[in-house]
mmCIF file of C-alpha atoms and ligand atoms in Angstrom:
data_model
loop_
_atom_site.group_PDB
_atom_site.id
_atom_site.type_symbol
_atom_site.label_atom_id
_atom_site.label_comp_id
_atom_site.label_asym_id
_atom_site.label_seq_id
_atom_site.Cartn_x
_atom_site.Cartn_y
_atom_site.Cartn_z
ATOM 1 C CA UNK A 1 132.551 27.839 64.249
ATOM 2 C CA UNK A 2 132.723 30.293 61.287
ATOM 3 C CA UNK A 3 135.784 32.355 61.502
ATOM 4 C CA UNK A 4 136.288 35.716 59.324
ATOM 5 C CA UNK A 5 139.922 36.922 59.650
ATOM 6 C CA UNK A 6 140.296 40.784 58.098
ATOM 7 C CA UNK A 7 143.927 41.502 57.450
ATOM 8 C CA UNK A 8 144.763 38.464 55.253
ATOM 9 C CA UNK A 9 147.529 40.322 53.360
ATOM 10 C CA UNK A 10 148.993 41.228 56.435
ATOM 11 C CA UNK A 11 151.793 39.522 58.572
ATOM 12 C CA UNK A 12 149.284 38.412 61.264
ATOM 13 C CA UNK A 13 146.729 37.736 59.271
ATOM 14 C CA UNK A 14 149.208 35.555 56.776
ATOM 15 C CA UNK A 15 150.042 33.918 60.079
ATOM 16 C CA UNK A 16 146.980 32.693 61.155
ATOM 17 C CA UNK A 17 146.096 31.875 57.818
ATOM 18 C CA UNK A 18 149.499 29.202 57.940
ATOM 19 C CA UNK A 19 148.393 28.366 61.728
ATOM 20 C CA UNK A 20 144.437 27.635 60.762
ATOM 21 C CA UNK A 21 145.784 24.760 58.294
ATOM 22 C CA UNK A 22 146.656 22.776 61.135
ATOM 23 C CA UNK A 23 144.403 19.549 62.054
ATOM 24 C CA UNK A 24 143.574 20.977 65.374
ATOM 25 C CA UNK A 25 141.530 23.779 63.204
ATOM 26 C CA UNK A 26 139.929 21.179 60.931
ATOM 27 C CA UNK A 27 136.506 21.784 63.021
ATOM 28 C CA UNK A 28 136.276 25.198 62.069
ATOM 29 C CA UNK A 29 135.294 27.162 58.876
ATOM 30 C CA UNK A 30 137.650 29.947 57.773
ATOM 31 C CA UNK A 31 137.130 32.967 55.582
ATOM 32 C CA UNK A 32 139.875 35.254 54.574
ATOM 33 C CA UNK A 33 139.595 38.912 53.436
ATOM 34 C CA UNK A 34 141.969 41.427 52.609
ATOM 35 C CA UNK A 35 141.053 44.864 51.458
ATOM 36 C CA UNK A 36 139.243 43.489 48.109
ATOM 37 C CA UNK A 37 136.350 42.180 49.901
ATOM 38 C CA UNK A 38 136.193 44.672 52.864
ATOM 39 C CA UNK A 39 137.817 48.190 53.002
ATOM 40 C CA UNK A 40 138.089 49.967 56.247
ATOM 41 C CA UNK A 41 138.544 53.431 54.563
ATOM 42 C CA UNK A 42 135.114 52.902 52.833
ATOM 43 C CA UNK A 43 131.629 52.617 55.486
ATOM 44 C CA UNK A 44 129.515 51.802 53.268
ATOM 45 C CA UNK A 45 131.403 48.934 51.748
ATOM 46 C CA UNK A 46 131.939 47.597 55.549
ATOM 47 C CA UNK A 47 127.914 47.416 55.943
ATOM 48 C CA UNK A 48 127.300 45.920 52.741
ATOM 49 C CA UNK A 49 129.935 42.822 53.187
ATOM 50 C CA UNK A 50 128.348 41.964 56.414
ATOM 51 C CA UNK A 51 124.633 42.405 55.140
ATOM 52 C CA UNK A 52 125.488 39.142 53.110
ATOM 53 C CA UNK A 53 127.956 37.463 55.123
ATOM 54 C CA UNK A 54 127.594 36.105 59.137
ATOM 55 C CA UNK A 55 130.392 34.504 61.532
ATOM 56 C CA UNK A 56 130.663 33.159 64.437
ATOM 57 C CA UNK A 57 134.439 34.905 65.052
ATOM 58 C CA UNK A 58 135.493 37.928 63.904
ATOM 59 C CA UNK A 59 139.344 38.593 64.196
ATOM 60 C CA UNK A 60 140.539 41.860 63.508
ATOM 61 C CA UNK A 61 143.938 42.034 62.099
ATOM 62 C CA UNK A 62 143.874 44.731 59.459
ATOM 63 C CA UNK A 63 145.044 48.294 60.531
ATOM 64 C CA UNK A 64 146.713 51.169 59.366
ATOM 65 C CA UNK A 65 150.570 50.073 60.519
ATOM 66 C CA UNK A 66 152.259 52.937 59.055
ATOM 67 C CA UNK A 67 153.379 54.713 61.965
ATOM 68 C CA UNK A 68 155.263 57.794 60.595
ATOM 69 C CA UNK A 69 152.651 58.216 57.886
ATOM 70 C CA UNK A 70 149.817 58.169 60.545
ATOM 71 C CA UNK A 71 150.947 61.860 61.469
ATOM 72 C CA UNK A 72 150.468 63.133 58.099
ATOM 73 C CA UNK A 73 147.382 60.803 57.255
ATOM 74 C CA UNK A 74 145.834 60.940 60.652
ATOM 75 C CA UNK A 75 142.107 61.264 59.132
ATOM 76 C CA UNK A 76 142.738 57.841 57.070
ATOM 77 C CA UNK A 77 144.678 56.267 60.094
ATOM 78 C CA UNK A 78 141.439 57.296 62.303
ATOM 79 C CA UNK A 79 139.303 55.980 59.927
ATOM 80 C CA UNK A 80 140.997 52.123 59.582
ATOM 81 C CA UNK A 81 142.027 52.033 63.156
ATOM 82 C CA UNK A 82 139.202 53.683 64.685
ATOM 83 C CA UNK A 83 135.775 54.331 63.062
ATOM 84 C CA UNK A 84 135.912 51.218 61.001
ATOM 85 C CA UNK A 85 136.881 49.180 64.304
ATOM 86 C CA UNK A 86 133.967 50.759 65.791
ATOM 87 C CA UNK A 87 131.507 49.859 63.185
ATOM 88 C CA UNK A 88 132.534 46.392 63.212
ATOM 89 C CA UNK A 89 132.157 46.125 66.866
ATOM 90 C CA UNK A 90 128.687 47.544 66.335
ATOM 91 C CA UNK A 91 128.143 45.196 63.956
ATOM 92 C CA UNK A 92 129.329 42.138 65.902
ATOM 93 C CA UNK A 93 127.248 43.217 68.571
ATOM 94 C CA UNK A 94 124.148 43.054 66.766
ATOM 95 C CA UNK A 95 124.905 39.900 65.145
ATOM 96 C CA UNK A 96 126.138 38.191 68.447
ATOM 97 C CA UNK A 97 129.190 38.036 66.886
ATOM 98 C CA UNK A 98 132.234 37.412 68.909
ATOM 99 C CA UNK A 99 135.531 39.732 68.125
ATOM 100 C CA UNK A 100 139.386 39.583 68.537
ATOM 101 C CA UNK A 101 140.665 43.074 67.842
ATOM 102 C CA UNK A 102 144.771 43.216 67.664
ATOM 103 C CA UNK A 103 145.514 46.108 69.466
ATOM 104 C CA UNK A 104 149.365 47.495 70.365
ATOM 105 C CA UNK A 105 151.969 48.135 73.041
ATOM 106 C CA UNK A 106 152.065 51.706 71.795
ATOM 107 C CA UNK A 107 149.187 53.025 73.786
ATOM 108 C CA UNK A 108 151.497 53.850 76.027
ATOM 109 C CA UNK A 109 153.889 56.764 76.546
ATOM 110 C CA UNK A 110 156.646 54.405 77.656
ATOM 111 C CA UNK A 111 157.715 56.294 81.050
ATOM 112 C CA UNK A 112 157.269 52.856 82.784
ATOM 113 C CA UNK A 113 160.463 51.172 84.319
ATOM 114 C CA UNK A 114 158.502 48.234 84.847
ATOM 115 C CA UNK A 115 156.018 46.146 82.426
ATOM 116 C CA UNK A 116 152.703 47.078 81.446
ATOM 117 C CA UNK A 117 149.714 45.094 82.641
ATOM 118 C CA UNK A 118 146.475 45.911 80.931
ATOM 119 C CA UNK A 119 145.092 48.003 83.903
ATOM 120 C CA UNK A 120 147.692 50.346 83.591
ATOM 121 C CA UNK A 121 146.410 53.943 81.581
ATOM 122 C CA UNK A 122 146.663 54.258 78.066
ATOM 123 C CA UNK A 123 149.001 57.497 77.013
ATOM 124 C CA UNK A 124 149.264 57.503 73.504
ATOM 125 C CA UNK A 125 152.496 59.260 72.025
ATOM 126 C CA UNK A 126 151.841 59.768 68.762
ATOM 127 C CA UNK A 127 149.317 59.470 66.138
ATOM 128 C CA UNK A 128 149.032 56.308 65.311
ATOM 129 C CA UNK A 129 148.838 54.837 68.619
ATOM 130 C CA UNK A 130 146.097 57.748 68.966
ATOM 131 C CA UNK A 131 144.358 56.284 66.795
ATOM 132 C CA UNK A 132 144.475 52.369 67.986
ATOM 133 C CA UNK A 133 143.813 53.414 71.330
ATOM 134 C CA UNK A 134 140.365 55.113 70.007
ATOM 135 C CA UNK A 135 139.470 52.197 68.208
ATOM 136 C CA UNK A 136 140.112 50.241 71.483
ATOM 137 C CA UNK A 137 137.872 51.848 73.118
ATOM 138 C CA UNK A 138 134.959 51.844 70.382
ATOM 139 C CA UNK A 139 135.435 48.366 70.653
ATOM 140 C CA UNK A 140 134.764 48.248 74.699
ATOM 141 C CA UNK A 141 131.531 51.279 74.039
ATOM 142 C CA UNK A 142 130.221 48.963 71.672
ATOM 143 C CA UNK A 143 130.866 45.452 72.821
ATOM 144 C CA UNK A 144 130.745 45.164 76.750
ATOM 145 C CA UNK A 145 130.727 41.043 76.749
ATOM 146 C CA UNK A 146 132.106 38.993 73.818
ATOM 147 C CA UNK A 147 135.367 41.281 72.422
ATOM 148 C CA UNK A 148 139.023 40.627 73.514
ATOM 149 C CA UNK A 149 141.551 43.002 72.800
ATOM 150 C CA UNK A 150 144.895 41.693 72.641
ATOM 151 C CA UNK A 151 147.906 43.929 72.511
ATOM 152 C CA UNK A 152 150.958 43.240 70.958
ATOM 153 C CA UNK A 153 154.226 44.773 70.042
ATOM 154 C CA UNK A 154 157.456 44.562 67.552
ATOM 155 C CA UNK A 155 155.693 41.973 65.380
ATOM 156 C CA UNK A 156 157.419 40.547 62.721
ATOM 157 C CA UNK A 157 157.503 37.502 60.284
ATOM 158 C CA UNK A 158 159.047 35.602 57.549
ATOM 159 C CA UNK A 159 155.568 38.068 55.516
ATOM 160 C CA UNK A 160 157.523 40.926 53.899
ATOM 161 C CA UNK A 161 158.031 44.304 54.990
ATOM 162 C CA UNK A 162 158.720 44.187 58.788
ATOM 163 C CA UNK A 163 162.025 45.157 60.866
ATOM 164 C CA UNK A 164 163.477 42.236 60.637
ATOM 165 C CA UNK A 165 163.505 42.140 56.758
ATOM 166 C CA UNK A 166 164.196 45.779 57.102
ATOM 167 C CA UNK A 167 167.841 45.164 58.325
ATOM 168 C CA UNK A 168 168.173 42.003 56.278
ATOM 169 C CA UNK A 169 168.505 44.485 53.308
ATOM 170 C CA UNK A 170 170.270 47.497 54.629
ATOM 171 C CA UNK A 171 173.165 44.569 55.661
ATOM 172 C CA UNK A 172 173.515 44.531 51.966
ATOM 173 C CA UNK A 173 175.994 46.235 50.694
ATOM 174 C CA UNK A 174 176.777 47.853 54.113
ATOM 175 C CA UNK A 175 179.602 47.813 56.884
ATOM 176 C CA UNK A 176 177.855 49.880 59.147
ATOM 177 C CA UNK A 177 174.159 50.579 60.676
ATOM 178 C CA UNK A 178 173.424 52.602 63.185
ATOM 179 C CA UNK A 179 170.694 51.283 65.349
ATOM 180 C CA UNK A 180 168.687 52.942 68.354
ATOM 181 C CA UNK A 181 169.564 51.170 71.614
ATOM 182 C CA UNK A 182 167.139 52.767 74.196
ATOM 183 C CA UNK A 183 163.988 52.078 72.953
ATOM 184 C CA UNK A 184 163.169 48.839 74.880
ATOM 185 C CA UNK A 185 160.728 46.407 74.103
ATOM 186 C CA UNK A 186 159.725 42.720 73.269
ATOM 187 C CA UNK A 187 159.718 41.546 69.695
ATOM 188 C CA UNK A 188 156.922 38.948 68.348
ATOM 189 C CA UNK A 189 156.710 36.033 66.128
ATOM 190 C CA UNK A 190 153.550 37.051 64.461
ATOM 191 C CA UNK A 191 153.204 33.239 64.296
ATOM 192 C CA UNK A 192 152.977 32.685 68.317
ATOM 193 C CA UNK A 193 150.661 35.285 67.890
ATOM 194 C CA UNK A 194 148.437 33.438 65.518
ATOM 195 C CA UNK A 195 149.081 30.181 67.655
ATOM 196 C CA UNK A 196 147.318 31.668 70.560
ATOM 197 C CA UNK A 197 144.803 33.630 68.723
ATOM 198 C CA UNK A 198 143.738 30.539 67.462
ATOM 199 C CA UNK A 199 144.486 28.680 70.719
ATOM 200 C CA UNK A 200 141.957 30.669 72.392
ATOM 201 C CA UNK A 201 139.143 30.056 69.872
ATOM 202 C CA UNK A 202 139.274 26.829 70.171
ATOM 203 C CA UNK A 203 138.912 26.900 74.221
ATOM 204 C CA UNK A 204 135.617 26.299 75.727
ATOM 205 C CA UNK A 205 135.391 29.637 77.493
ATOM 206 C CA UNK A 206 135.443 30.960 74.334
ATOM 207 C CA UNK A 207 131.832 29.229 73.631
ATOM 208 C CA UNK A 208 130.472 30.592 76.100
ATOM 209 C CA UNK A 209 129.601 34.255 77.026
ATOM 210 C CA UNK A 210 132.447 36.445 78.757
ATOM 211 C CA UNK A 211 132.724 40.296 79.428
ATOM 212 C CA UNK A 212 135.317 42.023 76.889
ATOM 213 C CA UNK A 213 138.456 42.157 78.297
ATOM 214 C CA UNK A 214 142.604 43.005 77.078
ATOM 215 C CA UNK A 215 145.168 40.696 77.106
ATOM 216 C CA UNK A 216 148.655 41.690 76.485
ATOM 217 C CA UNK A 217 150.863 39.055 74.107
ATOM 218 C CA UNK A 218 154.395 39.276 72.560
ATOM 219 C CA UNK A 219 157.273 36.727 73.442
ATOM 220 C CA UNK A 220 159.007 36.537 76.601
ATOM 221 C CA UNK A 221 161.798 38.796 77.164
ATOM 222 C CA UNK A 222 163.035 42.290 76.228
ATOM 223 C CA UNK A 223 165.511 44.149 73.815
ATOM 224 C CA UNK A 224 166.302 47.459 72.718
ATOM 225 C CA UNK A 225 166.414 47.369 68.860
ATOM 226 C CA UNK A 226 170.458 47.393 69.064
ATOM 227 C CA UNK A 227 170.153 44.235 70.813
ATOM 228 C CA UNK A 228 167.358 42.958 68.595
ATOM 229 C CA UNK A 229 169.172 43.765 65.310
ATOM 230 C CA UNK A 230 172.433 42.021 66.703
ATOM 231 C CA UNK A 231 170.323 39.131 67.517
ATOM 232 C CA UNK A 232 169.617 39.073 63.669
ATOM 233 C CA UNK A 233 172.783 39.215 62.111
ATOM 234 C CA UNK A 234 174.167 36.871 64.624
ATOM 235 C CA UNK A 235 171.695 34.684 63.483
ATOM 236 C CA UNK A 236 172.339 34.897 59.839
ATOM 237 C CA UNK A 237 175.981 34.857 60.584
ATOM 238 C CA UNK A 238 176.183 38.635 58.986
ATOM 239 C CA UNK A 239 179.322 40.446 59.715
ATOM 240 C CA UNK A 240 178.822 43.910 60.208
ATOM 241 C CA UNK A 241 179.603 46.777 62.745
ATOM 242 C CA UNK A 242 176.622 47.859 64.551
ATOM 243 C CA UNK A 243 176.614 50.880 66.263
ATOM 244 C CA UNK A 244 174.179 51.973 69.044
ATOM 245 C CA UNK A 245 172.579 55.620 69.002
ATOM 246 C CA UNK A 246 169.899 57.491 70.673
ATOM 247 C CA UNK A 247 165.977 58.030 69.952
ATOM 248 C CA UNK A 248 167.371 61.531 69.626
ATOM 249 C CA UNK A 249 170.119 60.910 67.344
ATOM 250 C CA UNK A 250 167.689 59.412 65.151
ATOM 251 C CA UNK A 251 164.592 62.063 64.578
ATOM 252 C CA UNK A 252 161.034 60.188 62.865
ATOM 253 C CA UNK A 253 157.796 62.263 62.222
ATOM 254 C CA UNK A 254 156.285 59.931 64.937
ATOM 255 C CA UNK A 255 157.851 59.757 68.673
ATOM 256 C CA UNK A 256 158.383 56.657 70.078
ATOM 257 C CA UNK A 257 157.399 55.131 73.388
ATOM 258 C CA UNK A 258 161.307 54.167 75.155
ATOM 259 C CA UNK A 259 159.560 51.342 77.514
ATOM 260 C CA UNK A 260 156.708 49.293 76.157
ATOM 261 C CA UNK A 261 157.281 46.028 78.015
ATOM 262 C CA UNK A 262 153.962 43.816 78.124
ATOM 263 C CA UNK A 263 153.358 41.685 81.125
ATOM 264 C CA UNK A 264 151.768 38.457 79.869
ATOM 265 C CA UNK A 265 150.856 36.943 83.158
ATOM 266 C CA UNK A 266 146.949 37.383 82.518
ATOM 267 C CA UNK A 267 147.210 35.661 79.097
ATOM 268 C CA UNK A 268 149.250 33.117 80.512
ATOM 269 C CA UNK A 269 147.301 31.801 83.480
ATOM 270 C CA UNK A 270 143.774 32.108 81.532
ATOM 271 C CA UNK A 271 144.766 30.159 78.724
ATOM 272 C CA UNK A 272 147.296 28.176 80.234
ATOM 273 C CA UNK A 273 149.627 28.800 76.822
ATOM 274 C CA UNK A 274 153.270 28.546 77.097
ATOM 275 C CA UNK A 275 155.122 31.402 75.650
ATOM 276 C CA UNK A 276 158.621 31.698 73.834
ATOM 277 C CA UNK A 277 161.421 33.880 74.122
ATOM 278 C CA UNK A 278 162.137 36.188 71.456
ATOM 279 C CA UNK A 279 165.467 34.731 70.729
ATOM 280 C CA UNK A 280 164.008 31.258 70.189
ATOM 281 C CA UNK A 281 161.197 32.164 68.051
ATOM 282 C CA UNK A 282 163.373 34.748 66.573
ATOM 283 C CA UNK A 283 165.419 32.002 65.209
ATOM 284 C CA UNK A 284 162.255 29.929 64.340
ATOM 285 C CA UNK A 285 161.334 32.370 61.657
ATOM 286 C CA UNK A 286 165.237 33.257 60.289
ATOM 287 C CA UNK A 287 165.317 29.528 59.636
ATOM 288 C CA UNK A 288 161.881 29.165 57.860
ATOM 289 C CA UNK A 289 162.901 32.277 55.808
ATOM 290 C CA UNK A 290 166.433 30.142 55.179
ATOM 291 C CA UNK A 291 168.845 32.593 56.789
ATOM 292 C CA UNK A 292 171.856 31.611 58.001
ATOM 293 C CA UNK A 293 172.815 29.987 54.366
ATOM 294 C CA UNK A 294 171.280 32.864 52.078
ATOM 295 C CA UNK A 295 172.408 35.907 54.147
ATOM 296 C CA UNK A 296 175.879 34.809 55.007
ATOM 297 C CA UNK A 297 178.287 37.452 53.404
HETATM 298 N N1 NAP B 301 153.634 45.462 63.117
HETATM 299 C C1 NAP B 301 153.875 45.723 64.398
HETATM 300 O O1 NAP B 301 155.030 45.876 64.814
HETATM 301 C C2 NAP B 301 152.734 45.795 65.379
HETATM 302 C C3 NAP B 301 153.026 46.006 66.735
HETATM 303 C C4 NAP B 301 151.973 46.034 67.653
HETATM 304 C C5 NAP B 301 150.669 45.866 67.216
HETATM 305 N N2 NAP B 301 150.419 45.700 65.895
HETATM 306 C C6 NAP B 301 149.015 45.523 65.467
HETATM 307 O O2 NAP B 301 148.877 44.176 65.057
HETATM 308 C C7 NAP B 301 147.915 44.078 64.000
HETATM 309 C C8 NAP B 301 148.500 43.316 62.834
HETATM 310 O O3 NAP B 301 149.685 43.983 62.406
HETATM 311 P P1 NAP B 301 150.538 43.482 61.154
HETATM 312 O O4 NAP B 301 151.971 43.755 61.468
HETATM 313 O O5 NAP B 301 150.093 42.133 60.737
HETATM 314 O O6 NAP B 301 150.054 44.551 60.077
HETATM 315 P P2 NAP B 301 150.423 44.650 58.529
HETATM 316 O O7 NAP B 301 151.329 43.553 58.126
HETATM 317 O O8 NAP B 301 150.826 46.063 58.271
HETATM 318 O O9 NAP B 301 149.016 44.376 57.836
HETATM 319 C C9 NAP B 301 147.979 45.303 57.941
HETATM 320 C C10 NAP B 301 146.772 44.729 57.257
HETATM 321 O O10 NAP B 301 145.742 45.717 57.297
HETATM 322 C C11 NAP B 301 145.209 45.835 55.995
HETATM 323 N N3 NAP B 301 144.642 47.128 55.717
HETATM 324 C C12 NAP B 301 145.263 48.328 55.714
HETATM 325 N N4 NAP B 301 144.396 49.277 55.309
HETATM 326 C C13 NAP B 301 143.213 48.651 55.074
HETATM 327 C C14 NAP B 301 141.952 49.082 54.610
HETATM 328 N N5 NAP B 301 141.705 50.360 54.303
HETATM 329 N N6 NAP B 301 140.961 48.174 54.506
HETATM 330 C C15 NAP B 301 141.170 46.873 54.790
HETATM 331 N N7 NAP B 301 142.362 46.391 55.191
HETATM 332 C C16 NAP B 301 143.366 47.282 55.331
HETATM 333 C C17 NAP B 301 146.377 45.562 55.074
HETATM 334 O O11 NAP B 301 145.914 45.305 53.773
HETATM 335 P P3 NAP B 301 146.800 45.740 52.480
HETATM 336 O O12 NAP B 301 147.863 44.657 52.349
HETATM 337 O O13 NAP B 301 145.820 45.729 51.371
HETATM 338 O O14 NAP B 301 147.383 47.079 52.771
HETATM 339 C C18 NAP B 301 147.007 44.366 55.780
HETATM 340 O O15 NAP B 301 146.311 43.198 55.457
HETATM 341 C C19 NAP B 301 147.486 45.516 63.713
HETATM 342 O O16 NAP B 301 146.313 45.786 64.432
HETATM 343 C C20 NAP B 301 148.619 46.352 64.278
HETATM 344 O O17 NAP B 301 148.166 47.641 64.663
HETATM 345 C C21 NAP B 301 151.408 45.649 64.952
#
């Protein structure tokens, strides 16, 4: 199959692109784009790369991520994570295309005590999530066979920018952070992401025709962000005091969902994929990044 992953630059889409070089890929032709080639702010450029250019696969991995910025850029954040999504569902359905669209855990509000399965109802919180959830459901109005959605939260990788990397640096030079212990969640490996991305492609359901559906994916397990930075440090064998506050003792432009738990039965039992915890693929990608010898202080 011809695959076209959108989002190369990105930490998913860097992912995959490690993930795709693997011999169990070999049978398929990839094609990776980053903004250069096709930029979601821009319809007209959207239309013209796929007037010259047909797939098989389309996975969607590019969004607008920023999520405090997406309430003072909410036109641009609509536009990448919503109209765009929706023209290249439209597209995909014209072109019997077939489309994996990364969606995220922050469609909901997070008043759950228990985790989300994908038939519970969307509640968006702020304005990026707002935005994802719309392009969700352009995805589902334009595609009603042949799109998964797959939700995901707390991804990060040894690819820049991310939370992890995030505290890496403030531990420099620090002997104190204050981190925000009841926001819960479940951190992911963007690379067990881009296994089973990649995993389902290459099952034979996926040849066939199938009605669009959500899956929900991130490692097994849950942390607040206290627990997840201590996980860190104890990791890299960084000594510093970390001190747990509250969502309200630390204001953002964007609120934050407390509970965003995703169940992953349905992902599990349809593709029959194992999943790791956070904490071992949490150590998976501090060792690939070398920590443990570089960050020791
Ligand atoms: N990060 C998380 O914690 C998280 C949690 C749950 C769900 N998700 C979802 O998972 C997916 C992948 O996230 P990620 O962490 O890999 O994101 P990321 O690292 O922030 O990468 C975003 C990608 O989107 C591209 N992009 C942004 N604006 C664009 C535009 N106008 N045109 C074309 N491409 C554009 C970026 O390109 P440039 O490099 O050129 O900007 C980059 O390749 C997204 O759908 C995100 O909403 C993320």
């Amino acid at each position: 199959m011809q695959i076209l992953i959108i989002g190369k630059t990105g930490q998913l889409g860097k992912s995959i692109q490690e993930v795709a070089a693997n011999v169990l890929y070999s049978k398929h032709g990839f094609t990776f784009v980053g903004r250069d080639e096709i930029d979601f702010s821009n319809n007209v450029n959207i239309s013209t790369y796929f007037e010259c250019n047909s797939f098989d696969v389309i996975v969607n991995c590019a969004a607008y991520t920023q999520v405090d910025r997406a309430e003072e850029q909410q036109e641009l954040a609509n536009q990448i994570n919503h109209l765009a999504v929706g023209q290249l569902a439209d597209i995909a359905q014209q072109s019997n295309t077939k489309l994996i669209h990364i969606s995220t855990d922050y469609v909901f509000d997070g008043n759950a005590t228990n985790s989300y399965i994908e038939l519970d109802v969307p509640n968006p919180i702020n304005a990026y999530a707002k935005t994802k959830l719309l392009g969700e459901q352009a995805v589902q109005n334009a595609m009603s066979s042949n799109a998964l959605i797959v939700r995901s939260s707390w991804i990060y990788s040894q690819y820049g920018n991310n939370f992890v990397d995030t505290m890496l640096r403030l531990a420099q030079g620090r002997d104190e952070l204050k981190i925000v212990s009841d926001q819960i969640s479940t951190p992911t490996y963007a690379a067990d992401l881009a296994i089973t991305i990649l995993h389902i492609i290459n099952s034979k359901d996926f040849i066939k025709d199938f009605t669009t559906t959500t899956y929900h994916y991130s490692n097994i397990g849950q942390c607040s962000w206290y627990e997840f930075v201590k996980a860190i440090f104890a990791i890299c064998k960084i000594k510093l005091n970390i001190v747990p506050i509250t969502t309200d003792e630390y204001p953002t432009p964007a609120k934050r969902p407390l509970y965003t738990v995703l169940s992953k039965s349905k992902i599990i039992t349809t593709f029959r994929i194992t999943i790791p915890s956070w904490q071992s693929s949490l150590k998976t990608c501090l060792k690939a990044r070398g920590c443990g010898k570089k960050w020791i202080k």
